[in-house]
Amino acid sequence: MSDLPEAFYLPVGDDLYEPTRATQSPWDGDAQHGGPPTALLAHALDAAAGPGMRLARIGVDFLGPIPRRPARVEVTEVRPGRRIRLAQAHLIIDGRPAVSAQAWHIATGPTPPAAGPPLPPPPLPAAPAEHLLPAPSDWGYGQAVEWRSTDQAPRAPGAAQVWTRVRIPLIAGEDLTGLARTLIVADSANGLSLALPLQEWLSIPPAMTTTLLRPPVGDWVHMDCRTHLSDDGLGLARATLRDPGGYLGEVAQPLLIRRR
């Protein structure tokens, strides 16, 4: 799409980033979707970890609506180590943390003599499905990602199996990595698998955890999403991640469920 911004973020100084329209949330045009900030913090945490370490899990807390304004990224080491390392990062907007993340990095090593089941993904549909997204697709984040549903039926509340492809780089002037490609879409598990009609119910994730088995490969990430609801106003959205190489990891999001 020729009218897309060149990236989700424009670097404007040391650890400073300007969010573009591609970060725009469907819930609030002046706020960011949770996916791009998650990927930006993971990018900084990954760079700080150094060679030989791979991000295994990232937990992100959204401390309120994320303003679509210039942001600074701060990284702090929590638990140093040669084989296992924990660090945290904050996205600072208007002098206050808007997003907080903690990531575990684990040192890579020899191939073990066993492996889990491959869990190959379903075939990639030939064309995007109509009415897949829970809101009109004229918002920035919705346009910056290509969505193809494994089930080509019209969109309805409930479980969803969706192939995703991020269309632009995370940061202008830098190649889009497999890690960024995956984390940009991971926070969409809730939106893709809404259990109740969007027009009548709120489904708000204050946090998101993604655990990755291996480095993502290829341009496409498949999400098998499902939302479960409790009888006291909470929910849990989950997604199994796959790519052309097979099983990739898991996403989990706690949810606030309320009637509008």
XYZ file of C-alpha atoms in Angstrom:
260
model
C 0.000 0.000 0.000
C 1.706 3.135 -1.261
C 0.169 5.465 1.335
C 1.694 3.636 4.318
C 4.338 5.403 6.436
C 7.904 4.250 5.886
C 7.940 2.555 9.326
C 6.106 2.343 12.645
C 8.733 4.611 14.252
C 11.082 7.327 13.047
C 14.341 7.662 15.032
C 14.768 11.296 16.103
C 17.760 11.071 18.448
C 19.506 8.792 20.928
C 16.843 6.308 22.087
C 14.103 8.722 20.915
C 11.363 7.674 18.496
C 8.465 9.391 16.727
C 5.466 7.053 16.227
C 3.837 7.240 12.800
C 0.231 6.675 11.784
C 1.031 2.946 11.454
C 0.954 2.625 15.261
C -2.619 3.962 15.478
C -5.002 1.963 17.688
C -8.553 1.110 16.523
C -9.922 2.106 19.932
C -8.438 5.626 20.032
C -6.965 7.478 17.065
C -4.563 9.398 19.324
C -3.227 6.218 20.985
C -0.931 3.424 19.862
C -1.834 -0.221 19.406
C 0.106 -2.357 21.897
C 1.989 -4.333 19.237
C 4.461 -1.742 17.911
C 5.566 -0.491 21.391
C 6.090 -4.112 22.469
C 8.303 -4.746 19.460
C 10.214 -1.476 20.012
C 11.040 -2.361 23.629
C 12.010 -5.905 22.592
C 14.305 -4.431 19.940
C 16.121 -2.387 22.601
C 16.274 -5.299 25.061
C 17.620 -7.614 22.369
C 20.341 -5.144 21.376
C 21.430 -4.815 25.014
C 21.628 -8.585 25.544
C 24.588 -9.018 23.211
C 25.601 -11.885 20.887
C 24.882 -15.504 21.781
C 21.712 -14.648 23.739
C 18.186 -15.068 22.389
C 14.960 -13.566 23.704
C 12.883 -16.429 25.140
C 10.072 -14.561 26.866
C 8.847 -10.990 27.099
C 6.169 -9.721 29.457
C 4.694 -6.300 28.722
C 2.512 -4.117 30.948
C 0.458 -1.323 29.378
C 0.219 1.391 32.044
C -2.721 3.120 30.369
C -3.507 4.353 26.858
C -0.227 4.797 24.939
C -0.141 8.340 23.492
C 0.916 8.630 19.863
C 3.664 11.119 20.749
C 7.507 11.046 20.812
C 8.891 8.405 23.157
C 12.195 7.549 24.817
C 13.321 3.971 25.473
C 15.215 3.154 28.675
C 16.802 -0.269 29.356
C 18.010 -1.556 32.731
C 19.674 -4.866 33.547
C 17.907 -6.739 36.368
C 19.688 -10.087 36.532
C 22.984 -10.325 34.623
C 24.323 -13.684 33.529
C 26.277 -15.519 30.845
C 23.564 -18.148 30.248
C 20.357 -16.525 31.531
C 19.716 -12.770 31.679
C 16.758 -10.640 32.776
C 16.384 -6.987 31.759
C 13.596 -4.436 31.751
C 12.720 -1.543 29.463
C 10.345 1.403 29.662
C 8.702 3.506 26.989
C 8.739 7.044 28.388
C 6.183 9.507 26.960
C 5.704 13.032 28.336
C 8.122 12.181 31.152
C 6.141 9.155 32.393
C 6.360 5.397 31.689
C 3.610 4.354 29.290
C 4.749 0.753 28.720
C 6.975 -1.481 30.840
C 8.588 -4.721 29.647
C 10.731 -7.476 31.135
C 12.541 -9.973 28.943
C 14.430 -13.170 29.666
C 17.308 -13.943 27.320
C 18.823 -17.433 27.247
C 22.203 -18.338 25.766
C 22.053 -20.556 22.707
C 23.964 -23.856 22.684
C 24.273 -27.302 21.073
C 21.227 -28.971 19.533
C 19.614 -31.341 22.086
C 18.945 -34.971 21.046
C 15.142 -34.522 21.097
C 12.522 -32.165 19.691
C 8.818 -31.513 20.173
C 6.121 -32.123 17.552
C 6.553 -29.864 14.491
C 2.922 -28.552 14.417
C 2.979 -27.283 10.815
C 0.685 -24.312 10.107
C -2.322 -24.457 7.764
C -1.830 -23.334 4.148
C -1.660 -19.620 3.425
C -4.946 -18.431 1.840
C -4.612 -16.894 -1.603
C -6.312 -13.614 -0.677
C -7.290 -11.592 2.406
C -10.668 -12.390 3.954
C -13.243 -9.624 4.180
C -14.534 -8.412 7.560
C -11.728 -10.111 9.486
C -10.767 -7.227 11.755
C -13.046 -6.180 14.640
C -13.084 -2.564 13.386
C -12.935 -0.802 9.994
C -9.474 -1.291 8.487
C -8.846 2.409 7.779
C -6.834 2.814 11.007
C -3.062 2.863 10.855
C -2.125 -0.423 12.514
C -4.829 -2.314 10.622
C -3.392 -1.099 7.316
C 0.241 -1.761 8.287
C -0.387 -5.505 8.657
C -1.781 -7.886 6.042
C -4.353 -10.316 7.475
C -5.447 -13.590 5.868
C -7.919 -15.834 7.656
C -7.561 -19.620 7.417
C -11.370 -19.718 7.674
C -12.675 -17.584 4.829
C -16.165 -17.258 6.365
C -17.385 -13.757 7.363
C -15.929 -12.509 10.651
C -17.888 -13.462 13.793
C -16.988 -13.387 17.498
C -14.960 -16.387 18.606
C -11.798 -18.330 17.847
C -9.757 -17.242 14.824
C -6.888 -18.649 12.766
C -5.097 -15.872 10.914
C -1.933 -15.474 8.859
C -0.265 -12.068 9.369
C 2.418 -10.192 7.436
C 3.823 -6.874 8.627
C 4.105 -4.537 5.631
C 6.663 -1.959 6.859
C 9.796 -1.871 9.066
C 9.555 -1.340 12.801
C 12.132 1.499 12.707
C 12.850 3.614 9.641
C 16.201 2.773 8.065
C 16.417 -0.687 9.687
C 15.448 -4.107 8.356
C 12.388 -5.759 9.890
C 13.557 -8.692 12.024
C 11.630 -11.893 12.659
C 11.349 -10.954 16.337
C 9.822 -7.563 15.532
C 7.501 -9.071 12.918
C 6.147 -11.511 15.524
C 5.759 -9.097 18.433
C 4.074 -6.419 16.311
C 1.161 -8.839 15.796
C 1.238 -10.832 19.068
C -0.894 -8.288 20.946
C -3.675 -8.804 18.362
C -4.710 -12.160 19.864
C -7.497 -10.505 21.859
C -8.821 -8.401 18.985
C -8.831 -11.312 16.541
C -10.694 -13.695 18.869
C -13.213 -11.413 20.603
C -15.788 -13.593 22.344
C -18.450 -10.855 22.519
C -19.626 -8.195 20.016
C -17.277 -5.215 19.978
C -20.152 -2.745 19.769
C -21.587 -3.968 23.086
C -18.592 -5.142 25.142
C -15.133 -3.891 26.125
C -12.255 -6.381 26.109
C -9.145 -4.637 27.455
C -5.739 -6.351 27.921
C -3.543 -4.558 30.518
C -0.633 -6.902 29.788
C 0.718 -9.429 27.306
C 3.271 -12.243 27.567
C 4.933 -13.888 24.570
C 7.177 -16.959 24.868
C 9.222 -17.956 21.817
C 10.759 -21.369 21.137
C 13.092 -20.276 18.327
C 13.864 -17.387 15.975
C 10.941 -16.660 13.611
C 11.522 -17.339 9.912
C 9.865 -16.023 6.760
C 7.544 -13.072 6.181
C 4.368 -14.601 7.641
C 3.287 -15.436 11.208
C 0.216 -17.574 11.872
C -1.919 -16.962 14.990
C -4.396 -19.539 16.305
C -6.361 -17.385 18.772
C -9.039 -18.106 21.355
C -10.577 -16.056 24.191
C -11.977 -17.613 27.389
C -14.268 -15.677 29.768
C -14.814 -16.114 33.512
C -18.135 -15.606 35.305
C -16.871 -12.505 37.168
C -15.800 -10.148 34.391
C -12.301 -11.370 33.495
C -10.981 -13.088 30.422
C -7.903 -14.720 28.945
C -6.889 -14.453 25.297
C -4.369 -16.995 24.063
C -2.658 -17.610 20.728
C -0.411 -20.332 19.392
C 2.189 -18.856 17.054
C 3.476 -20.670 13.981
C 5.428 -19.707 10.887
C 6.476 -21.591 7.754
C 9.003 -23.490 9.928
C 6.308 -24.832 12.283
C 5.613 -24.208 15.959
C 6.967 -20.866 17.170
C 5.548 -19.967 20.591
C 2.614 -18.811 22.720
C 0.841 -15.539 23.619
C -1.313 -14.867 26.701
C -3.307 -11.727 27.601
C -5.430 -11.166 30.747
C -8.609 -9.225 29.973
C -11.055 -6.824 31.579
C -14.532 -7.670 30.234
C -17.304 -5.098 30.689
C -20.503 -4.135 28.926
C -20.202 -0.713 27.305
